[in-house]
Amino acid sequence: MHCGCRAGLFLAAVLALWALKPAAVFGDEGLWLFNNVPKEQLKKNHNFDAEQKWLDHVQLSSVRFNSGGSGSFVSAEGLVMTNHHVAADSLQKMGKEGYNPYRDGFHAKRLADEHKCEGIELNVLINMTDVTKRVNEAVKPGTTPEDAAKARRAVMNTIEKESTDKTKLKSQVVTLFQGGAYHLYRFKKYTDVRLVFAPEQQIAFYGGDPDNFEYPRYDLDAAFFRVYEGGKPAKTPHYLKWSTKNLTDNELVFVSGHPGRTNRLATLADLAYQRDVGFPSMLQRLNRLEVLLATYSDRSEENARQAKELFFGVQNSRKARIGGLAALLSPELWAFKSKEEARFKKAAEEREELKGAKSAWQRIAASQKVRASNIKKYTLLERRAGAFTEYFGFARTLVRAGEERTKANKDRLREYSDANLESLQEDLVADNPIYPAYETALLTDSLTYLAGELGSTDPLVRKVLAGKSPRARARELVNGTKLGDAKVRKALYEGGKKAIDESTDPMIVLARLIDPEARAVRRIIEAEDEVTRQAYGDVARVQFALDGARTYPDATFTLRLSFGTVKGYEEEGKKIPFQTDFAGMYKRSAAHKNKGAFELPKRWLEAKKDLDLKVPFNFVCTVDIIGGNSGSPVINRDAEVVGLIFDGNIQSLAWDFRYDDKEGRSVAVAATGIIEALRKVYKANDLADELLGKKAAVSRR
């Protein structure tokens, strides 16, 4: 089996020289690494000098939420801006019967009132180091895919441990170009994170599902946290100052955030797999969950509160996947990708230095067939779709932690390496509320799904159900487990393998039962990942040879810089202005008789007389983003906050596979609109003053 080392060494050399090469002239596409920003393109197209001091400041002002999402420091005392929907999990966990901050909003008027959120971790990228050569050299030529995957995992675990021990920073080896390069990222970690402000969910997600991924929009999808160190607000000298100026048409803006995943380097075979298998199966699962959550929510107001955050996430994912599938079914995408792939294959056939890459496309196609035949079981068992409850998630983590911690660090599964154990343990013992009736409903449905997908006569299904119906078995498991108690989880974790092996907790027993088959199918998928990783290393080598500086890595939920302009667009012959205002929101509410998804919260109706209705509310720009960028700051040339990314329009959903700025747009909340709402609607003048640098957080004691 080709080990891919040559591709990795080639890419490492190109990456080292990248900053010295002039960028090709093309549109504002790109999810750029901070150490490879196309400075000449910015200078030529936008007359902007991306000085290193500016880049370092923006990098150190940007944060990543471990729960998924981005954010930024916006004051010198640890204040962090992000989206309401990034904060939703924390708001949900704060709630209880009769108290619903997710629905009603939250505002800490004093530092003492800022709510500590369990299980949240924020990461700030400190530096990056290329470790491609070391990672690839660990995989010897002729190694089987399974052994190659183990060898690569071992060296990555080792690199991370060495870095963590040396620097005391959270360390992560990141795979770039689907296996063409590997960089070691080091992060400063914050775990004392407290909620400061969030508006009502109704205004954060104004227009609801009908307006989701649409534009014009009128959403205050914003929230503020604060990070603490030693029980006091953290000192954060790198933070983004706030702009008080309204944006202008065609103004240059930047987004610094953590895009989750794109598939722009994907081959035709890979895209065909996603079109015919991946996206349809995911949509089937999401549709099923959406029906379940709607039914559960309709039973009572308290049920709706418990399910609201997941319900929103499922609806959002369902609509995003529909848009993604539409892109995969687009003849234009296939024509573009076919042309690109033919160009790459021709170069691999004709150029002597690239001939080792010519089999890459066949290897990826063969691997996708193996993945397609195993993905159902992998999703059900390894990804826990067949036992979808938080209790089983805890049980799986405990069972595997007990087993993996008996091994040498290099031999462990990636999530149980020494570099990751601290974060894993903090998440495991976080004392957040769990609702047995809600978890029973989720588990009942997922056990039914398991039996339906694998068949009721499948040996594992029969063992899992233990002669009972899915509903009866779910009740038995939920009623019998003690894993809802954080102290019980902590004791089991600290007791190690012996305590977990001896446990009779029914969820632990279930996790032990499922784990052998889950691990087996995981090994198959990881071996295929290694095949595609090596093949994509060759594809990337060809792309570099042809396109040079136009090439950037697909998204990996690590920090990237994107740029573009504030710009409207034309849709079906209608010109869409680049920004909306508060007046437009009230008109939209009136047009829908202030009902349903377009109902305004009471305080917004009362504040109408006080608001400057001409203040911009939301706007669009051509900046390249994808899921994971939620909560990213939009900044101007002076690194000042001018907006907050919260969505893209429906046309931008195709950006997963190909960027096109003809109609695709990123959608953001305007910075001036946030200040207007804080002052006039929420009377949060202290927070607004802190954002504008007029008052320090300590004054709120």
XYZ file of C-alpha atoms in Angstrom:
701
model
C 0.000 0.000 0.000
C 1.351 3.428 -0.973
C 2.237 5.262 2.238
C 1.768 8.834 1.007
C 5.105 10.033 2.452
C 6.240 11.566 -0.844
C 3.029 13.614 -1.026
C 3.465 14.800 2.536
C 7.081 15.865 2.016
C 6.162 17.655 -1.201
C 3.330 19.544 0.509
C 5.492 20.444 3.484
C 7.997 22.043 1.120
C 5.254 23.921 -0.723
C 3.722 25.140 2.534
C 7.090 26.439 3.681
C 7.467 28.434 0.449
C 3.834 29.492 0.199
C 4.297 32.866 1.794
C 7.003 33.658 -0.764
C 4.838 32.926 -3.805
C 2.530 35.512 -5.340
C -1.112 34.521 -5.027
C -3.008 33.919 -8.222
C -5.707 36.449 -9.136
C -9.148 35.022 -8.410
C -12.245 35.784 -6.318
C -12.340 36.151 -2.548
C -12.692 32.418 -2.005
C -10.613 30.841 0.730
C -10.518 29.484 4.286
C -6.949 30.592 4.875
C -4.521 29.413 7.532
C -3.237 32.339 9.564
C 0.330 31.435 8.610
C -0.541 31.415 4.888
C -2.789 34.405 4.256
C -2.645 35.529 0.562
C -1.157 38.926 1.347
C -0.423 39.901 -2.244
C -3.990 39.150 -3.295
C -5.307 41.350 -0.487
C -2.949 44.133 -1.503
C -3.748 43.901 -5.211
C -7.524 43.407 -4.988
C -8.339 45.406 -1.854
C -5.315 47.644 -1.196
C -4.928 46.087 2.242
C -1.602 45.291 3.894
C -2.044 42.183 6.057
C 0.767 42.971 8.462
C 1.939 40.253 10.820
C 1.100 42.356 13.867
C -2.504 42.649 12.617
C -2.740 38.906 11.937
C -1.280 37.966 15.336
C -3.705 40.288 17.109
C -6.748 38.854 15.317
C -5.552 35.271 15.909
C -5.110 35.822 19.648
C -8.497 37.586 19.849
C -10.328 34.587 18.343
C -11.754 31.702 20.390
C -13.192 28.262 19.679
C -16.052 26.700 21.644
C -15.531 22.972 22.258
C -19.282 22.497 21.874
C -19.017 23.693 18.265
C -18.833 27.297 17.174
C -16.605 30.330 17.210
C -16.239 33.522 19.193
C -13.935 36.430 19.973
C -12.653 38.474 22.877
C -14.314 41.898 22.845
C -12.917 43.452 26.008
C -9.692 43.379 28.002
C -11.446 41.493 30.799
C -12.332 38.250 29.090
C -15.674 39.197 27.520
C -16.456 36.830 24.641
C -18.959 37.424 21.843
C -20.660 34.544 20.042
C -24.107 33.513 18.758
C -27.188 32.794 20.824
C -27.369 29.399 19.118
C -23.794 28.650 20.240
C -24.845 29.577 23.780
C -28.075 27.583 23.478
C -26.760 24.452 25.195
C -25.667 26.478 28.234
C -28.979 28.334 28.354
C -30.856 25.052 28.137
C -28.875 23.531 31.008
C -29.477 26.609 33.183
C -33.228 26.168 32.877
C -35.665 24.258 35.015
C -39.422 23.985 35.315
C -40.751 27.525 35.654
C -37.438 29.129 34.596
C -36.541 29.248 30.922
C -33.595 31.546 30.062
C -33.326 29.928 26.625
C -36.790 31.252 25.819
C -36.819 34.414 27.951
C -33.188 35.549 27.787
C -30.561 36.213 30.455
C -28.731 39.311 31.650
C -26.209 39.387 34.497
C -26.294 42.971 35.708
C -23.342 42.390 38.060
C -20.212 40.247 37.807
C -21.522 38.216 40.737
C -24.575 37.296 38.653
C -22.614 35.914 35.702
C -23.620 32.264 35.471
C -20.885 29.613 35.483
C -21.505 27.123 32.682
C -20.510 23.500 33.286
C -18.680 21.567 30.605
C -17.724 24.500 28.363
C -14.159 24.855 27.160
C -12.839 27.768 25.113
C -9.605 27.483 23.133
C -7.339 30.248 21.824
C -4.786 29.268 19.173
C -1.293 30.288 20.304
C 0.892 28.822 17.559
C 1.201 26.198 14.807
C 4.098 23.929 13.793
C 4.427 21.750 10.680
C 4.907 18.097 11.724
C 4.124 16.508 8.336
C 7.497 14.828 7.913
C 7.408 13.139 11.328
C 3.817 11.916 10.955
C 4.365 10.459 7.497
C 7.690 8.842 8.360
C 5.917 6.799 11.033
C 3.984 4.984 8.265
C 6.342 2.573 6.524
C 5.966 1.598 2.845
C 3.997 -1.605 2.330
C 2.098 -1.292 5.618
C -1.518 -2.507 5.570
C -4.138 0.232 5.929
C -5.113 -0.935 9.433
C -1.507 -0.987 10.649
C -0.804 2.331 8.923
C -3.761 3.884 10.744
C -2.402 2.579 14.066
C 1.082 3.899 13.319
C -0.228 7.322 12.359
C -2.436 7.451 15.445
C 0.526 6.477 17.648
C 2.811 9.209 16.373
C 0.078 11.846 16.586
C -0.678 10.841 20.200
C 3.033 11.003 20.978
C 3.537 14.427 19.405
C 0.571 15.825 21.325
C 1.783 14.426 24.655
C 5.300 15.758 24.146
C 3.909 19.189 23.320
C 1.464 19.244 26.244
C 4.153 18.147 28.722
C 6.583 20.764 27.397
C 4.306 23.773 26.963
C 1.342 22.992 29.282
C -0.861 24.089 26.376
C -3.627 21.983 24.885
C -2.029 20.352 21.840
C -3.709 18.886 18.774
C -2.273 17.436 15.576
C -4.528 18.678 12.775
C -4.861 16.875 9.459
C -4.816 19.279 6.508
C -5.540 18.653 2.825
C -7.265 15.373 3.845
C -3.866 13.902 4.717
C -1.469 15.963 2.643
C -0.067 17.829 5.640
C -0.137 17.744 9.447
C 0.239 20.724 11.764
C 0.572 20.775 15.542
C -1.763 23.389 17.029
C -1.266 24.666 20.579
C -4.147 26.310 22.444
C -4.607 28.196 25.674
C -7.625 26.653 27.352
C -10.298 28.355 29.462
C -12.717 26.205 31.489
C -14.219 28.779 33.863
C -16.711 30.265 31.436
C -19.700 32.324 32.608
C -22.728 33.595 30.740
C -23.216 37.370 30.742
C -26.049 38.052 28.304
C -28.373 36.345 25.843
C -31.626 37.666 24.315
C -34.858 35.717 23.929
C -34.641 32.783 21.544
C -37.537 34.226 19.562
C -35.547 37.338 18.573
C -32.265 35.427 18.219
C -33.963 33.134 15.700
C -36.550 35.584 14.421
C -38.451 34.139 11.479
C -37.802 30.620 12.733
C -37.550 27.730 10.330
C -39.319 29.625 7.481
C -36.524 32.243 7.384
C -33.645 29.914 8.260
C -30.941 30.132 5.542
C -32.940 32.904 3.888
C -32.434 36.638 3.461
C -33.488 39.380 4.305
C -33.170 38.517 8.022
C -33.867 40.290 11.306
C -32.101 38.246 14.003
C -30.295 39.277 17.180
C -28.371 36.002 17.202
C -25.831 37.179 19.759
C -24.669 36.208 23.240
C -21.833 37.154 25.570
C -19.766 35.025 27.924
C -16.798 35.889 30.131
C -13.766 33.727 30.844
C -12.308 33.682 34.333
C -8.919 32.739 35.766
C -8.357 32.305 39.485
C -11.956 33.296 40.155
C -11.544 36.700 38.481
C -12.251 37.963 34.955
C -9.309 36.913 32.792
C -6.958 39.570 31.488
C -7.154 39.431 27.690
C -4.969 42.153 26.178
C -5.740 40.897 22.681
C -9.367 41.738 22.003
C -11.332 43.267 19.137
C -12.462 46.841 19.605
C -15.973 47.830 18.563
C -16.817 49.944 15.540
C -19.502 52.599 15.920
C -19.742 53.246 12.173
C -22.325 51.748 9.848
C -21.031 49.565 7.032
C -20.879 50.795 3.466
C -21.586 48.952 0.229
C -18.538 47.023 -1.080
C -16.569 47.599 2.132
C -13.793 45.070 2.779
C -14.447 42.826 5.791
C -12.799 39.792 7.368
C -14.063 36.796 9.345
C -11.847 34.973 11.830
C -13.400 31.700 12.907
C -13.402 27.934 12.969
C -15.190 26.509 9.900
C -16.165 22.908 10.612
C -15.847 20.912 7.428
C -15.828 21.429 3.681
C -15.452 18.943 0.827
C -13.976 21.103 -1.914
C -11.102 18.739 -2.650
C -13.511 15.776 -2.857
C -13.255 13.523 -5.900
C -16.242 12.563 -8.039
C -16.369 9.162 -6.320
C -16.407 10.832 -2.919
C -19.158 13.225 -3.976
C -21.177 10.342 -5.419
C -20.961 8.543 -2.071
C -22.215 11.619 -0.248
C -24.985 12.190 -2.802
C -26.226 8.592 -2.864
C -25.456 7.368 0.666
C -24.190 9.951 3.153
C -26.686 12.785 2.788
C -29.815 10.618 2.234
C -29.094 8.478 5.301
C -28.422 11.564 7.414
C -31.659 13.166 6.246
C -33.566 10.004 7.117
C -32.204 10.171 10.648
C -32.859 13.901 11.015
C -36.432 13.623 9.755
C -37.089 10.842 12.229
C -35.657 12.857 15.124
C -37.582 15.963 14.131
C -40.907 14.113 14.288
C -40.004 12.593 17.653
C -38.973 15.928 19.164
C -42.031 17.729 17.801
C -44.306 15.105 19.325
C -42.504 15.154 22.671
C -42.518 18.969 22.776
C -46.234 19.210 22.075
C -47.109 17.298 25.246
C -46.303 20.137 27.655
C -44.482 23.433 28.025
C -41.851 21.749 30.189
C -41.269 19.068 27.549
C -40.829 21.800 24.955
C -38.257 23.514 27.167
C -36.267 20.297 27.630
C -36.216 19.477 23.910
C -35.965 22.981 22.445
C -32.196 23.195 21.901
C -31.872 19.781 20.246
C -35.071 20.398 18.274
C -33.609 23.626 16.880
C -30.344 21.864 16.036
C -32.114 19.039 14.229
C -34.283 21.420 12.208
C -31.243 23.506 11.308
C -29.242 20.432 10.274
C -32.140 19.042 8.262
C -32.483 22.223 6.238
C -28.712 22.462 5.754
C -28.532 18.856 4.516
C -31.403 19.455 2.117
C -29.471 22.392 0.700
C -26.293 20.323 0.547
C -28.049 17.487 -1.240
C -29.525 19.962 -3.717
C -25.987 21.134 -4.467
C -24.840 17.534 -4.934
C -27.661 17.014 -7.423
C -26.727 20.139 -9.364
C -25.449 19.499 -12.922
C -23.325 22.653 -12.614
C -21.388 21.220 -9.671
C -20.760 17.945 -11.494
C -19.663 19.720 -14.646
C -17.217 21.847 -12.668
C -15.838 18.922 -10.629
C -15.608 16.677 -13.705
C -13.554 19.299 -15.506
C -11.266 19.760 -12.500
C -10.781 16.026 -12.002
C -9.992 15.488 -15.690
C -7.389 18.259 -15.459
C -5.786 16.668 -12.391
C -5.782 13.157 -13.879
C -4.225 14.425 -17.104
C -1.387 16.046 -15.168
C -0.837 12.875 -13.113
C -0.585 10.841 -16.316
C 1.676 13.207 -18.239
C 4.023 14.766 -15.690
C 6.805 12.491 -14.548
C 7.017 13.934 -11.033
C 3.270 13.292 -10.509
C 2.897 9.804 -11.969
C 2.893 8.201 -8.535
C -0.438 9.937 -7.950
C -2.317 8.576 -10.952
C -4.023 5.755 -9.028
C -5.335 8.088 -6.299
C -8.826 8.453 -7.778
C -9.287 4.688 -8.155
C -8.148 4.137 -4.559
C -10.667 6.659 -3.264
C -13.470 5.093 -5.329
C -12.681 1.603 -4.014
C -12.541 2.901 -0.446
C -15.922 4.600 -0.751
C -17.499 1.272 -1.704
C -16.167 -0.279 1.501
C -17.409 2.695 3.497
C -20.873 2.442 1.929
C -21.188 -1.209 2.968
C -20.224 -0.446 6.590
C -21.606 3.009 7.262
C -24.982 1.816 8.562
C -23.485 -0.233 11.370
C -20.847 2.431 12.045
C -23.545 5.093 12.456
C -25.712 2.921 14.668
C -23.002 1.548 16.939
C -19.949 3.793 16.870
C -21.792 7.089 16.414
C -24.479 5.921 18.882
C -27.512 6.507 16.650
C -28.824 3.149 17.912
C -28.535 4.199 21.571
C -29.115 7.925 21.417
C -29.231 9.104 25.001
C -26.869 11.102 27.157
C -26.755 8.239 29.643
C -25.315 5.881 27.044
C -22.847 8.570 25.982
C -21.518 8.658 29.537
C -21.436 4.852 29.680
C -19.514 4.579 26.406
C -16.967 7.141 27.575
C -16.467 5.373 30.906
C -16.142 1.901 29.380
C -13.622 3.069 26.811
C -11.729 5.264 29.244
C -11.329 2.266 31.532
C -9.963 0.160 28.689
C -7.866 2.782 26.907
C -6.128 4.115 30.009
C -4.586 0.674 30.597
C -2.677 1.079 27.314
C 0.411 3.095 26.460
C -0.535 6.587 25.297
C 0.582 5.920 21.715
C -1.747 2.918 21.404
C -4.947 4.612 22.592
C -7.867 5.838 20.549
C -7.292 9.484 19.729
C -9.950 10.861 22.073
C -8.369 9.027 25.042
C -4.779 10.154 24.518
C -3.073 11.940 27.401
C -3.417 15.263 25.588
C -7.221 14.879 25.498
C -7.939 13.239 28.869
C -8.239 16.433 30.891
C -10.912 17.896 28.629
C -12.688 14.530 28.437
C -12.799 14.209 32.221
C -14.063 17.771 32.690
C -16.904 17.097 30.275
C -17.691 13.737 31.884
C -18.099 15.089 35.410
C -19.847 18.369 34.521
C -22.929 18.557 36.737
C -25.679 19.424 34.262
C -29.382 18.510 34.492
C -30.640 15.356 32.762
C -34.336 14.598 32.277
C -35.221 10.882 32.516
C -38.520 11.100 30.603
C -36.822 12.989 27.759
C -33.927 10.512 27.641
C -36.418 7.616 27.645
C -38.172 9.055 24.596
C -34.850 9.469 22.765
C -33.659 5.989 23.681
C -36.960 4.356 22.738
C -36.797 5.849 19.283
C -33.133 5.003 18.758
C -33.583 1.375 19.865
C -36.482 1.129 17.421
C -34.208 2.597 14.748
C -31.488 0.061 15.612
C -33.882 -2.866 15.258
C -35.375 -1.476 12.063
C -31.999 -0.963 10.406
C -30.246 -4.178 11.454
C -33.341 -6.389 11.717
C -35.052 -7.766 14.789
C -33.283 -11.121 14.399
C -29.799 -9.626 14.398
C -27.889 -11.237 17.317
C -26.727 -7.908 18.746
C -30.195 -6.373 18.464
C -31.666 -9.313 20.351
C -29.073 -8.920 23.109
C -29.628 -5.171 23.328
C -33.430 -5.481 23.581
C -33.167 -8.431 25.986
C -36.564 -9.821 25.002
C -38.399 -6.538 25.554
C -39.963 -3.908 23.314
C -37.852 -0.799 22.643
C -40.077 1.260 24.942
C -39.932 -1.231 27.810
C -36.188 -1.717 27.397
C -35.573 2.051 27.310
C -37.570 2.539 30.509
C -35.686 -0.286 32.205
C -32.317 1.168 31.233
C -33.110 4.772 32.145
C -34.839 3.912 35.418
C -32.015 1.602 36.448
C -28.975 3.743 35.664
C -27.207 5.981 38.161
C -25.115 7.764 35.548
C -27.210 10.918 35.785
C -25.260 11.626 38.986
C -21.949 13.382 38.266
C -20.459 11.974 41.488
C -21.196 8.417 40.327
C -19.527 9.084 36.978
C -16.524 10.624 38.704
C -16.130 7.623 41.030
C -16.334 5.144 38.149
C -13.801 7.094 36.116
C -11.364 7.301 39.014
C -11.924 3.614 39.799
C -10.604 2.729 36.357
C -11.096 -0.499 34.453
C -11.693 -2.621 37.552
C -14.569 -0.462 38.802
C -16.134 -0.280 35.345
C -15.777 -4.024 34.679
C -17.458 -4.773 38.006
C -20.261 -2.233 37.549
C -23.793 -3.607 37.224
C -25.253 -0.273 36.106
C -27.482 -1.241 33.151
C -26.083 1.493 30.891
C -22.526 0.384 31.611
C -23.561 -3.207 30.901
C -25.140 -2.093 27.602
C -22.005 -0.170 26.607
C -19.839 -3.211 27.349
C -22.188 -5.332 25.230
C -22.080 -3.028 22.199
C -18.431 -2.018 22.386
C -16.768 -5.023 20.670
C -18.874 -4.658 17.515
C -18.594 -0.867 17.603
C -14.804 -1.090 17.809
C -14.713 -3.651 15.004
C -16.604 -1.467 12.554
C -14.572 1.556 13.682
C -11.384 -0.294 12.725
C -12.782 -0.911 9.239
C -13.726 2.739 8.762
C -10.399 3.976 10.143
C -8.507 1.675 7.762
C -10.474 3.152 4.869
C -9.812 6.634 6.207
C -6.109 5.807 5.967
C -6.519 4.675 2.349
C -8.293 7.901 1.419
C -5.883 10.006 3.504
C -2.944 8.690 1.499
C -4.804 9.018 -1.798
C -5.918 12.566 -1.061
C -2.325 13.411 -0.228
C -1.535 12.527 -3.844
C -4.536 14.488 -5.158
C -3.408 17.523 -3.185
C 0.123 17.116 -4.573
C -1.294 17.351 -8.093
C -3.444 20.333 -7.194
C -0.477 22.168 -5.687
C 1.601 21.502 -8.787
C -1.121 22.986 -11.010
C -2.645 25.728 -8.877
C 0.023 26.669 -6.351
C -1.055 29.471 -4.044
C -4.726 29.212 -5.020
C -4.928 26.071 -2.882
C -6.020 26.177 0.775
C -7.009 23.300 3.068
C -10.576 22.145 3.487
C -12.121 23.234 6.791
C -11.092 21.265 9.909
C -12.769 23.199 12.793
C -9.508 25.082 13.276
C -8.832 28.795 12.978
C -9.064 30.332 9.508
C -9.220 33.837 8.071
C -11.618 34.693 5.249
C -12.301 37.990 3.551
C -14.746 39.570 1.125
C -16.965 42.597 0.674
C -20.266 43.806 2.033
C -22.479 43.283 -0.976
C -26.097 42.622 -1.917
C -27.103 40.287 -4.731
C -29.791 39.584 -7.284
C -32.217 36.686 -6.861
C -34.788 35.793 -9.515
C -34.470 39.252 -11.027
C -34.923 41.029 -7.691
C -32.160 43.102 -6.142
C -31.517 42.208 -2.495
C -29.948 45.114 -0.518
C -26.908 44.312 1.593
C -28.487 45.303 4.918
C -31.760 45.374 6.816
C -32.854 47.680 9.640
C -35.145 47.657 12.672
C -37.955 49.255 10.690
C -37.943 46.289 8.323
C -38.292 43.885 11.237
C -41.411 45.625 12.525
C -42.873 45.659 9.009
C -42.221 41.931 8.672
C -43.903 41.303 12.002
C -46.941 43.334 10.963
C -47.167 41.511 7.632
C -47.507 38.227 9.557
C -49.856 39.756 12.176
C -47.138 39.283 14.797
C -47.822 35.550 15.017
C -45.883 32.299 14.973
C -42.262 32.551 13.884
C -42.736 36.309 13.334
C -44.044 37.193 16.778
C -41.871 39.760 18.533
C -41.078 39.433 22.253
C -43.093 41.771 24.464
C -40.131 43.971 25.361
C -39.413 44.547 21.647
C -42.953 45.764 21.068
C -42.660 48.092 24.046
C -39.240 49.405 22.943
C -40.280 50.328 19.398
C -40.917 53.939 20.385
C -37.371 54.249 21.791
C -35.430 52.621 18.958
C -33.826 54.398 16.033
C -35.540 52.285 13.392
C -33.002 53.234 10.736
C -30.122 51.515 12.554
C -28.809 48.517 10.539
C -29.779 45.144 11.958
C -28.448 42.349 9.680
C -26.228 42.402 6.588
C -24.681 40.089 3.999
C -21.162 39.810 2.618
C -19.187 37.584 0.250
C -16.871 36.229 2.963
C -16.268 32.469 2.656
C -17.751 30.582 5.660
C -19.269 27.210 6.544
C -20.824 25.543 9.602
C -18.556 26.119 12.608
C -18.136 29.791 11.708
C -21.223 30.538 13.796
C -20.216 33.202 16.310
C -17.262 34.450 14.261
C -16.587 38.187 14.401
C -16.816 40.249 11.228
C -14.077 42.882 11.390
C -12.911 45.823 9.289
C -9.438 46.919 8.186
C -8.723 48.230 11.682
C -9.643 44.869 13.284
C -12.778 46.441 14.761
C -15.998 44.461 15.173
C -18.545 45.456 12.547
C -20.704 42.337 12.786
C -21.275 38.811 14.006
C -21.689 35.836 11.633
C -24.757 33.727 12.354
C -25.862 32.143 9.080
C -25.549 31.936 5.315
C -28.280 32.245 2.730
C -29.676 29.160 0.974
C -27.301 29.610 -1.961
C -24.276 29.438 0.360
C -25.082 25.835 1.327
C -23.312 24.752 -1.856
C -20.084 26.223 -0.425
C -19.466 22.881 1.236
C -18.401 21.681 -2.218
C -17.668 24.840 -4.219
C -17.514 28.536 -3.397
C -19.476 30.883 -5.664
C -20.262 34.485 -4.757
C -22.802 35.190 -7.511
C -25.674 34.732 -5.041
C -24.128 32.961 -2.053
C -23.719 35.202 0.990
C -22.726 35.072 4.644
C -25.290 36.635 6.994
C -24.318 38.665 10.077
C -25.750 40.836 12.846
C -24.574 44.441 12.543
C -22.413 45.715 15.413
C -24.355 48.975 15.529
C -27.605 47.008 15.771
C -26.287 45.023 18.746
C -25.456 48.209 20.660
C -28.838 49.754 19.808
C -30.649 46.657 21.117
C -28.541 46.428 24.282
C -29.238 50.050 25.183
C -32.812 50.580 24.049
C -34.412 47.141 24.475
C -32.474 45.417 27.282
C -31.236 48.468 29.226
C -27.852 46.735 29.315
C -25.861 49.969 29.269
C -22.989 48.586 31.339
C -22.432 45.807 28.795
C -22.705 48.236 25.879
C -20.217 50.553 27.592
C -17.772 47.687 28.112
C -18.001 46.790 24.423
C -17.319 50.401 23.464
C -14.400 50.655 25.888
C -16.164 53.221 28.064
C -16.365 51.130 31.232
C -14.415 48.189 32.657
C -16.070 44.985 33.798
C -14.874 45.509 37.357
C -17.268 48.438 37.642
C -20.132 45.918 37.517
C -19.275 44.290 40.844
